[in-house]
Short mmCIF file of C-alpha atoms and ligand atoms in Angstrom, two decimals:
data_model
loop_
_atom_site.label_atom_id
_atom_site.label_comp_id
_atom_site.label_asym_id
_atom_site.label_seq_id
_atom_site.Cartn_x
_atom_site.Cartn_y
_atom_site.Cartn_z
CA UNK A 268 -35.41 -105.69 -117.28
CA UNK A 269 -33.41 -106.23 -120.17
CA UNK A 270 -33.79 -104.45 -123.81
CA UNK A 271 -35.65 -106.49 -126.02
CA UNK A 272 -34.25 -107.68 -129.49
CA UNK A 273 -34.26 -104.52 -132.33
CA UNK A 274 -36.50 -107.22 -134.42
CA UNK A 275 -38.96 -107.17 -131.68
CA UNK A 276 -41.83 -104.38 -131.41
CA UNK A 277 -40.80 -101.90 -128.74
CA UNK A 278 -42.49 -102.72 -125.57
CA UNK A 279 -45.94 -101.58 -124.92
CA UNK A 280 -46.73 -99.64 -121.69
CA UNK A 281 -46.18 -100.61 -118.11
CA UNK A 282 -49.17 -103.72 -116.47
CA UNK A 283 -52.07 -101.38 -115.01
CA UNK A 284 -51.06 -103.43 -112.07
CA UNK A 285 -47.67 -102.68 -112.21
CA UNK A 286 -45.50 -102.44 -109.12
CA UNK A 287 -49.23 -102.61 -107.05
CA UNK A 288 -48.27 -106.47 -106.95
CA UNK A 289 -45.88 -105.70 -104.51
CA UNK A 290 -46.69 -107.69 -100.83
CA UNK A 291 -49.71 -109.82 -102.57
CA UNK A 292 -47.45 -112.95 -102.33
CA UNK A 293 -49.06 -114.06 -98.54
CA UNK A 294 -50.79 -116.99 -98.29
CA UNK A 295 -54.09 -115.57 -97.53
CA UNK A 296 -53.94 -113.46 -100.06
CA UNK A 297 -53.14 -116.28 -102.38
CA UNK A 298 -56.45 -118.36 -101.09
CA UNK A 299 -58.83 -115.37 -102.00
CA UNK A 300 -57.67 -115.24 -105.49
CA UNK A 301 -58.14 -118.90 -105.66
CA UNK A 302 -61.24 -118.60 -104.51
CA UNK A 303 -62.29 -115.84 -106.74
CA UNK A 304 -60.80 -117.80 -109.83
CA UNK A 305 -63.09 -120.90 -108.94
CA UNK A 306 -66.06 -118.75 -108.42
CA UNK A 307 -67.46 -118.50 -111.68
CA UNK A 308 -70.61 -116.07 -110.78
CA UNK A 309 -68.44 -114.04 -108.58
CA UNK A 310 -68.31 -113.92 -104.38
CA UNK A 311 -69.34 -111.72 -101.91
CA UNK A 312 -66.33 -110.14 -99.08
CA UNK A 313 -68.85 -111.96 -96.71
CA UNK A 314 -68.73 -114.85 -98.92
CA UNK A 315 -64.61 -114.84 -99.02
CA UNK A 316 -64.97 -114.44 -95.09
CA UNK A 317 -66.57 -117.55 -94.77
CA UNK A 318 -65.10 -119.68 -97.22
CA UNK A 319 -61.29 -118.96 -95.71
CA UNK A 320 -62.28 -118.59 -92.19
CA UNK A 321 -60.79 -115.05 -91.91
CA UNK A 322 -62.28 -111.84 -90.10
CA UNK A 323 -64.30 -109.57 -92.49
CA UNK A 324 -61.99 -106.66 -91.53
CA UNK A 325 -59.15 -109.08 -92.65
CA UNK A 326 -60.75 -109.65 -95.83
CA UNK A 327 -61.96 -106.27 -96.61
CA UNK A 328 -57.95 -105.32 -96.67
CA UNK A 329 -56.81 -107.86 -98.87
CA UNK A 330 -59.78 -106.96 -101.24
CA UNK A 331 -58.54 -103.58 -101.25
CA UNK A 332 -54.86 -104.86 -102.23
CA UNK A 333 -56.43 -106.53 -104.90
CA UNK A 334 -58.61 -103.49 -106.41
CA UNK A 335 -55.80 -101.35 -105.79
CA UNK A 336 -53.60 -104.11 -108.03
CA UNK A 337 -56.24 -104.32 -110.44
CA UNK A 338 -56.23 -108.24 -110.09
CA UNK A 339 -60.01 -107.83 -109.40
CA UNK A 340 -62.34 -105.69 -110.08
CA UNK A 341 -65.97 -105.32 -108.32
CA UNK A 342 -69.09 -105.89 -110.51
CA UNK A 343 -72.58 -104.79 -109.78
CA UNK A 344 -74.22 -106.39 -106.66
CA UNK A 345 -75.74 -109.95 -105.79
CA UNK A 346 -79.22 -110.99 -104.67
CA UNK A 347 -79.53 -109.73 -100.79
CA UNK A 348 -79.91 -111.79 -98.58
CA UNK A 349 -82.24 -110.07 -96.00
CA UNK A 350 -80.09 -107.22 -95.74
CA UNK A 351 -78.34 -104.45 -98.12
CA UNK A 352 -77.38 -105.97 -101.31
CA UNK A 353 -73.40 -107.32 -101.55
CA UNK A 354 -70.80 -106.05 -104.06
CA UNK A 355 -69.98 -109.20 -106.23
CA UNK A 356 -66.09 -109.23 -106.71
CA UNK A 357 -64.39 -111.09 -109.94
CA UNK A 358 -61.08 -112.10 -110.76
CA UNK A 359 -59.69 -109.65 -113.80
CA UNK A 360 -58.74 -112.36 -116.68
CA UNK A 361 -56.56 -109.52 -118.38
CA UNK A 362 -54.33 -108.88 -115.26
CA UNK A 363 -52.24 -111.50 -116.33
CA UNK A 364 -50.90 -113.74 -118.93
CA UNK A 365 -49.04 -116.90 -119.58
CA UNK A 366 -47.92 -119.23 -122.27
CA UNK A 367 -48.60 -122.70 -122.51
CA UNK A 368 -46.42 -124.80 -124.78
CA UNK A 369 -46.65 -128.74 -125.49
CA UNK A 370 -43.43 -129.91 -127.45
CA UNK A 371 -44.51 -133.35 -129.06
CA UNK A 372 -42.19 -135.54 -131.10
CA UNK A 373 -44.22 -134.17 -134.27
CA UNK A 374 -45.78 -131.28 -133.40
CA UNK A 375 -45.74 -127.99 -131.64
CA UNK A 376 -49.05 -126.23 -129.24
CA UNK A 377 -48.87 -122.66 -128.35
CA UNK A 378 -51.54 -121.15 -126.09
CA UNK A 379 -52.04 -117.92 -124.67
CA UNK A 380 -53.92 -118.51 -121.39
CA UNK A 381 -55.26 -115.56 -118.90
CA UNK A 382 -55.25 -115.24 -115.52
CA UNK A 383 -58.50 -117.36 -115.12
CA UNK A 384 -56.87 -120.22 -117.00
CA UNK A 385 -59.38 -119.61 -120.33
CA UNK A 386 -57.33 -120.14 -124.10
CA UNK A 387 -57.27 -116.74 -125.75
CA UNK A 388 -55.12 -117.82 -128.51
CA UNK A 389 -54.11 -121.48 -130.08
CA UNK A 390 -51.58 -122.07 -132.92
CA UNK A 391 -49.97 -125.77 -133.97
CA UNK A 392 -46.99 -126.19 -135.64
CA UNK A 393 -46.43 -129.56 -137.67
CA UNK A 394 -42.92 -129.22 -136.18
CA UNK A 395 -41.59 -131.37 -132.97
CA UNK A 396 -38.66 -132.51 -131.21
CA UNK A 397 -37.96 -135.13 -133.92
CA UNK A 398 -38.03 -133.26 -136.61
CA UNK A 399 -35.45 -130.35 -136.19
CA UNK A 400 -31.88 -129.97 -134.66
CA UNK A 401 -32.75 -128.57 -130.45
CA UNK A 402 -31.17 -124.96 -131.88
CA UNK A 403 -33.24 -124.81 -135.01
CA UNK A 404 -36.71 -126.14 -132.82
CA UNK A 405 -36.04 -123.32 -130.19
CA UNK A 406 -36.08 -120.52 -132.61
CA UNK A 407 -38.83 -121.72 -133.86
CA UNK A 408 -40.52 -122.48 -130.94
CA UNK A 409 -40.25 -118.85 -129.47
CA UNK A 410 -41.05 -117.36 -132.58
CA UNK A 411 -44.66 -119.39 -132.02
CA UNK A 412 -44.07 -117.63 -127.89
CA UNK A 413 -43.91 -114.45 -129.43
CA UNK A 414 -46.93 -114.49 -131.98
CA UNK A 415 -49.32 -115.90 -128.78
CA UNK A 416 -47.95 -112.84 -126.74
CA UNK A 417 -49.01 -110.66 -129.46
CA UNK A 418 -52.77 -112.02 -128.97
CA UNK A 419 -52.40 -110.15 -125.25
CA UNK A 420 -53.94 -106.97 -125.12
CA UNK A 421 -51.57 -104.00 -125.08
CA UNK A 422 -49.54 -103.39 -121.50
CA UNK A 423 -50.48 -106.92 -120.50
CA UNK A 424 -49.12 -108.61 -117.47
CA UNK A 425 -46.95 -111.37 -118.87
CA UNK A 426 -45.89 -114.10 -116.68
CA UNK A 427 -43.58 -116.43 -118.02
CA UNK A 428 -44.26 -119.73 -120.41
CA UNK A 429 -44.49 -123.22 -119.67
CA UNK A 430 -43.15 -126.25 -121.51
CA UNK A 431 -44.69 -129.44 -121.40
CA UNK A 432 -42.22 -131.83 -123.15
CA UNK A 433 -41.45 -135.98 -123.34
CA UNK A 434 -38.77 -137.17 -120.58
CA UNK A 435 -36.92 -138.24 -119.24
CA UNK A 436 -36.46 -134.44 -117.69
CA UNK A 437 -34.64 -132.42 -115.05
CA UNK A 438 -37.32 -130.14 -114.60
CA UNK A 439 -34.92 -128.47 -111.77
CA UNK A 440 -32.45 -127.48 -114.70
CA UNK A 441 -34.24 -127.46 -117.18
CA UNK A 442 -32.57 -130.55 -119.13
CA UNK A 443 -33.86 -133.41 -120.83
CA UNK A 444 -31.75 -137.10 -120.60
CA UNK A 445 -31.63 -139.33 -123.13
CA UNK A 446 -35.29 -138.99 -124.86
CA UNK A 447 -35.98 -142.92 -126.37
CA UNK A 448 -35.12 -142.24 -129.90
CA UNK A 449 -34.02 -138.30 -129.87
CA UNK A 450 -30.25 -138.24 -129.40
CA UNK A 451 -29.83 -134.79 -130.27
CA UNK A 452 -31.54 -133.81 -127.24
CA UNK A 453 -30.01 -135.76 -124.43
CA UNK A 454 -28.45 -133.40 -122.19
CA UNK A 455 -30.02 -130.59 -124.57
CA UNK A 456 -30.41 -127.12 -121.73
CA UNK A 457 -34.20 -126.81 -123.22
CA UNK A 458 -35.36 -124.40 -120.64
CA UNK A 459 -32.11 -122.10 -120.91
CA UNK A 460 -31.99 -121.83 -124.50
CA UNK A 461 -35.25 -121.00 -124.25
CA UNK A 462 -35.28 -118.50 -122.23
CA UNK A 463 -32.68 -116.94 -123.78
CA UNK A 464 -34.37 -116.55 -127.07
CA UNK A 465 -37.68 -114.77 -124.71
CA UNK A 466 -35.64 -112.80 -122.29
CA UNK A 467 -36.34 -111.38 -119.90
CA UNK A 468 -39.63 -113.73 -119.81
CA UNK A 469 -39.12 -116.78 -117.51
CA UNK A 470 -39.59 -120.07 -119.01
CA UNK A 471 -40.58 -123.46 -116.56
CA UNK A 472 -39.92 -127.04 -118.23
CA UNK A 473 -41.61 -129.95 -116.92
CA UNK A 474 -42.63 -133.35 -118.22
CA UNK A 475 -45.90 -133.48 -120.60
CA UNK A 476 -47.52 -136.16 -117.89
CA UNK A 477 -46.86 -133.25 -115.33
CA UNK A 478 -48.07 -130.73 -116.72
CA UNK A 479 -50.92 -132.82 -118.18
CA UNK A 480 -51.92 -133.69 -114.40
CA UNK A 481 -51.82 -129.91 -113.00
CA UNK A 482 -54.40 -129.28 -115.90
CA UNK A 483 -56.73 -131.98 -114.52
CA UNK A 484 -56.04 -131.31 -110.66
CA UNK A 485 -58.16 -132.23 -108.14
CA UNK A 486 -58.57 -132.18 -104.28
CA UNK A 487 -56.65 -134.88 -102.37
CA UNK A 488 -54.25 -137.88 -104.39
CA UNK A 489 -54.71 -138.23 -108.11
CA UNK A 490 -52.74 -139.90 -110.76
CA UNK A 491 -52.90 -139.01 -114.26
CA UNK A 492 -51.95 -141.90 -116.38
CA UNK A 493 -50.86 -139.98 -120.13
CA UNK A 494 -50.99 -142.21 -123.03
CA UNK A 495 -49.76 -140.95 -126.27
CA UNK A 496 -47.22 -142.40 -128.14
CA UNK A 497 -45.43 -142.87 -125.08
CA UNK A 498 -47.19 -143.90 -121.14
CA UNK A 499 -46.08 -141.84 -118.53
CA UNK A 500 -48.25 -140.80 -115.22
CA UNK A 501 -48.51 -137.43 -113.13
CA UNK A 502 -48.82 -137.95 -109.55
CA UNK A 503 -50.67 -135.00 -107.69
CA UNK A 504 -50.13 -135.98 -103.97
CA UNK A 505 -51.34 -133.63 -101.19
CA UNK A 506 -51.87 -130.71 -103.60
CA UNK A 507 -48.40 -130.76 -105.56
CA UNK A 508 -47.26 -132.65 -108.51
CA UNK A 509 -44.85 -135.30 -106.63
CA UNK A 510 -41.74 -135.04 -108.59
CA UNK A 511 -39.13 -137.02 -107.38
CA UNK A 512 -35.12 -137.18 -106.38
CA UNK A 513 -34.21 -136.14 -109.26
CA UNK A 514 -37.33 -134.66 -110.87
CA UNK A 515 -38.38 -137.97 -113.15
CA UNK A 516 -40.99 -139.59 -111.29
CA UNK A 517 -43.83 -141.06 -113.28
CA UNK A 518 -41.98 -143.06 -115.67
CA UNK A 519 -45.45 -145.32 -115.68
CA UNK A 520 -44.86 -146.62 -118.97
CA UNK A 521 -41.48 -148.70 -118.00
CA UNK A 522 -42.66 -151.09 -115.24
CA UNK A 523 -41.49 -154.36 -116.46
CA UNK A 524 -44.36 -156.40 -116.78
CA UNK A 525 -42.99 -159.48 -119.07
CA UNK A 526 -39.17 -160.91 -118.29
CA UNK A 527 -37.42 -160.88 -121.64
CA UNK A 528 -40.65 -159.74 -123.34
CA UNK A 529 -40.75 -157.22 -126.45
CA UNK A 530 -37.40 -154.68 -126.25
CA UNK A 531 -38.56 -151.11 -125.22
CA UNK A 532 -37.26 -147.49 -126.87
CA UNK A 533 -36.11 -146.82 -123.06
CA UNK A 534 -33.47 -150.13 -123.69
CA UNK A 535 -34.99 -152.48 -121.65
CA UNK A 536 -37.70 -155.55 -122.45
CA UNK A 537 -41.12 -156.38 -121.30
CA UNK A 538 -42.42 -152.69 -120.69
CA UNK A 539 -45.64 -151.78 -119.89
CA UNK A 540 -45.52 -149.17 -122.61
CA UNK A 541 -43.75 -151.72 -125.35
CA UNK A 542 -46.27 -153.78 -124.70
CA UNK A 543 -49.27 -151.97 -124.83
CA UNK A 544 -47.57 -150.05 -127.99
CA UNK A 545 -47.39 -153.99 -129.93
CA UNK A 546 -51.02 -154.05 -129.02
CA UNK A 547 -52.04 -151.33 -130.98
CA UNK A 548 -49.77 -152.06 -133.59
CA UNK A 549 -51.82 -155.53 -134.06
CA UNK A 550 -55.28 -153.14 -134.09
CA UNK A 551 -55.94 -154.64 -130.46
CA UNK A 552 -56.82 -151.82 -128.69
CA UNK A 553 -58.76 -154.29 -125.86
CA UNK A 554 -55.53 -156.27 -125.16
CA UNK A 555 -53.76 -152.38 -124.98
CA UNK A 556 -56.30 -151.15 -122.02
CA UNK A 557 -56.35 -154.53 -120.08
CA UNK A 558 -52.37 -154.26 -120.02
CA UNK A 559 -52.59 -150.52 -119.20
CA UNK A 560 -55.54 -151.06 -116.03
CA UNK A 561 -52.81 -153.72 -114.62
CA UNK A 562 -50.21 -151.23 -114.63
CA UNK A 563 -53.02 -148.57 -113.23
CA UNK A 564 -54.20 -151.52 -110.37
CA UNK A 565 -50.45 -151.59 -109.65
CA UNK A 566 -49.84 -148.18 -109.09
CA UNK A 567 -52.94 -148.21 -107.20
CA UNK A 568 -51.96 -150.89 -104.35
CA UNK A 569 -49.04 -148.59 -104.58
CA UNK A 570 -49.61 -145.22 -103.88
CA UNK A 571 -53.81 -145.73 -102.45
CA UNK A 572 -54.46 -142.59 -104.74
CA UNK A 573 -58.28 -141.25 -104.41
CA UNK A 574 -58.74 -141.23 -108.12
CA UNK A 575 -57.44 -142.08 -111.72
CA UNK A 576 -57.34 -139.73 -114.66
CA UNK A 577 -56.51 -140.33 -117.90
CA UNK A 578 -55.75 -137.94 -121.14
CA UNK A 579 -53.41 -138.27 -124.14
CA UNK A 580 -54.64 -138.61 -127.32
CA UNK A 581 -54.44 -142.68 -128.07
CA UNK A 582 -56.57 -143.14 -124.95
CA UNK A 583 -58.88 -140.12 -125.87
CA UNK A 584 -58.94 -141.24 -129.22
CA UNK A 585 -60.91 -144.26 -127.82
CA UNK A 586 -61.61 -143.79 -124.08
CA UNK A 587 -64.39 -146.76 -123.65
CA UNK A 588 -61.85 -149.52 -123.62
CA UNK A 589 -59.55 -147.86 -120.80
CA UNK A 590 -61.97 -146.74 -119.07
CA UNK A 591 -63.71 -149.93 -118.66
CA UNK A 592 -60.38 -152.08 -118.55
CA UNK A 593 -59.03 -149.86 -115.53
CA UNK A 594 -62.81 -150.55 -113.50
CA UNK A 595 -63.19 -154.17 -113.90
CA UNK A 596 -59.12 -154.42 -113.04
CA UNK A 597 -59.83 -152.18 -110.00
CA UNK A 598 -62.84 -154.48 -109.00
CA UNK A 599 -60.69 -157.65 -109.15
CA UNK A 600 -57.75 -156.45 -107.40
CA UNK A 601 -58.47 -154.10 -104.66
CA UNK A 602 -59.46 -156.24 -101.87
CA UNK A 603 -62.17 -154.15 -100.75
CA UNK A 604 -64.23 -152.51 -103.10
CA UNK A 605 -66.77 -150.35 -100.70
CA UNK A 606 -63.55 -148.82 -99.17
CA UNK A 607 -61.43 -148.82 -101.86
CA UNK A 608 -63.42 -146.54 -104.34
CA UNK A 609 -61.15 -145.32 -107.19
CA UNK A 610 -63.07 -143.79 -109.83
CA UNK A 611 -61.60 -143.25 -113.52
CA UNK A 612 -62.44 -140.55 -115.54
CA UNK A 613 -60.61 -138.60 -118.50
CA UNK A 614 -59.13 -135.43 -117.80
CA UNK A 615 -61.44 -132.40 -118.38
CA UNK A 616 -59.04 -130.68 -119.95
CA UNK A 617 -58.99 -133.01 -123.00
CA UNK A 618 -57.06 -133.14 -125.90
CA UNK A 619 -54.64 -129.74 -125.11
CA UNK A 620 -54.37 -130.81 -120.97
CA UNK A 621 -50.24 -130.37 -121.79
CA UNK A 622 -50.40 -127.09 -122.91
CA UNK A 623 -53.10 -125.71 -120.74
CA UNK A 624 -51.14 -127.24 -117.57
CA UNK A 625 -47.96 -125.64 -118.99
CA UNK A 626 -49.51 -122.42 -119.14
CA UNK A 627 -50.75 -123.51 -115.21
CA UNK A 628 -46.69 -124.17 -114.13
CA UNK A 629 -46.45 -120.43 -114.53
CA UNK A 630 -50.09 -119.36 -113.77
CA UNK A 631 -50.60 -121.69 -110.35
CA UNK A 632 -48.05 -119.88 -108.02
CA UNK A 633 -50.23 -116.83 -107.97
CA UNK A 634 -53.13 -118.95 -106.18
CA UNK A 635 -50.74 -120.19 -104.01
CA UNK A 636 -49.94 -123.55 -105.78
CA UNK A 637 -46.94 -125.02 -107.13
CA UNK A 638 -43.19 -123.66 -106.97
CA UNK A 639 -42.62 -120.67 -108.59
CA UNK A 640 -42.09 -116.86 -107.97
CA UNK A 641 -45.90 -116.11 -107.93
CA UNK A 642 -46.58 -112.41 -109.27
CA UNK A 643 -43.79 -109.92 -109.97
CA UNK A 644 -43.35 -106.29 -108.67
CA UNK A 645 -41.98 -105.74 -112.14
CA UNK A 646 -44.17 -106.60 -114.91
CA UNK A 647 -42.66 -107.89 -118.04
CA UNK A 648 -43.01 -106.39 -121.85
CA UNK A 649 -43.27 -108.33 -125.18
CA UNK A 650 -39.71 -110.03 -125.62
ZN1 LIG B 212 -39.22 -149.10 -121.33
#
């Protein structure tokens, strides 16, 4: 662990789970605090037994990792069922923290998130990618990092932060290529300057409409169509955000749905996005969802997801018209309706689904989900 900036308080003392993490990283171990996290009233051992199919003994150890980690804790006991009363176990929020960042064009979210994925803290900054050289926005975007971390309560577990920023990204490196209508940031190493300025914190980058999806995840295929001032979709296939060659995928918004139509911010004409965004300009927010729900029917026929969801905040700002659009376009289109059922819905997580998924990049690989280093040996002090 490295020694954190002079200008920095010193660091606070060690996680009370410390190096007890060490060896929780198995899979099964993984699925019981998933479980647990999902279980809002708490579960039984016998309850963990038979919701992940192992033995009771088996269980009974990897509760006693846990407790020994501090990652849960028991609490009281639940209504018997015939025989002795069962210890209720709980996931401990405070045994870990993350940060959750969206990086708009005009504006900044912070979040401090727990282990349980609830917002402890939530600052905005009226600053964004457009309005500040990359150096200038990363100071004082990790200035923002640091004044969530100081919401944590003293010796927390923090886990690294999460960016959720416009693409087109390399969320692999951590680089961003050629943003429509940001040149300074084309080629700009967000993820490493980044991390840099929080050190020895790790940072993840990934695109908003990623990160916006893992915050409204769901079992089986989902896409998360993101409209904000740009249209971009998250694909959750089999679990896991499906990413791509090169890390881009989702780049919704710039199908080419008129030849030689309206000229696009990404350099080419007749976008879906350009299209729906001269819409709007004209007030004509129907015209704007009926292009949008041909785009969604497309990727539909495409990728035979189980669901749509939809978040950013033009569509949120006036949901009825997509919503509705997206149904009646699903109706016409899919040739059978009884067995193609693709519900739409808006993402639960609302307006701040960037940040909170963000915060889930880093947060998700300790439930077993997503790539990622899942919980440290070494916990990690204020940078
Ligand atoms: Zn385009």
């Amino acid at each position: 662990m490295s020694t954190p900036p002079s200008s920095t308080p010193p660091p606070r003392s060690t996680a009370p789970a410390g190096s007890n993490l060490t060896g929780l990283r198995d899979h099964n171990t993984a699925l019981v605090l998933s479980l647990l996290r999902e279980a809002s009233r708490g579960s039984s051992r016998a309850e963990l037994a038979t919701a992940t199919g192992l033995t009771p003994q088996a269980v009974s150890k990897i509760v006693a990792r846990l407790l020994a980690a501090e990652l849960v804790a028991e609490d009281g006991r639940g209504p018997s069922t015939g025989g002795k009363p069962r210890t209720v176990l709980r996931l401990r929020p405070d045994a870990g923290f993350a940060v959750g960042v969206e990086l708009d064009r005009r504006e900044t979210t912070v979040l401090l998130v727990d282990l349980s994925g609830e917002v402890r803290h939530r600052a905005t900054m009226p600053t964004g990618l457009a309005d500040a050289p990359p150096r200038r926005t990363v100071e004082l975007l990790a200035t923002a990092v640091r004044e969530a971390l100081r919401a944590a309560p003293d010796g927390a577990n923090l886990l690294g932060v999460g960016v959720g920023c416009r693409g087109p990204l390399d969320h692999a490196a951590g680089v961003l290529h050629r943003p429509a209508g940001l040149p300074a940031w084309d080629r700009f190493p967000l993820r490493e300057a980044l991390a840099a300025e929080l050190a020895p914190l790790p940072v993840h980058l990934d695109k908003d409409t990623n990160t916006a999806a893992l915050a409204s995840a769901a079992p089986g295929q989902t896409a998360y169509l993101h409209f904000a001032d740009g249209l971009g979709a998250g694909l959750l296939l089999d679990g896991a955000l499906y990413r791509g060659a090169r890390t881009n995928a989702g780049e919704f918004g710039h199908q080419v749905l008129q030849l030689d139509g309206p000229p696009c911010r990404c350099g080419a004409r007749g976008c879906l996005e350009a299209l729906c965004l001269a819409a709007l300009d004209r007030d004509d927010t129907r015209t704007a969802a009926r292009l949008l729900a041909v785009g969604a029917a497309n990727l539909v026929q495409l990728l035979d997801v189980d669901r749509l969801v939809l978040g950013g905040r033009t569509i949120l700002a006036a949901p009825e018209p997509y919503l509705s659009e997206i149904a009646e376009q699903l109706a016409d289109r899919l040739p059978d309706r009884s067995w193609q059922h693709v519900p739409v819905s808006l993402t639960p997580a609302g307006p701040a689904a960037v940040a909170i998924g963000a915060a889930e990049l880093v947060l998700a690989p300790v439930f077993g989900r997503g790539q990622g280093p899942g919980l440290r040996a070494e916990p990690v002090s204020r940078p």
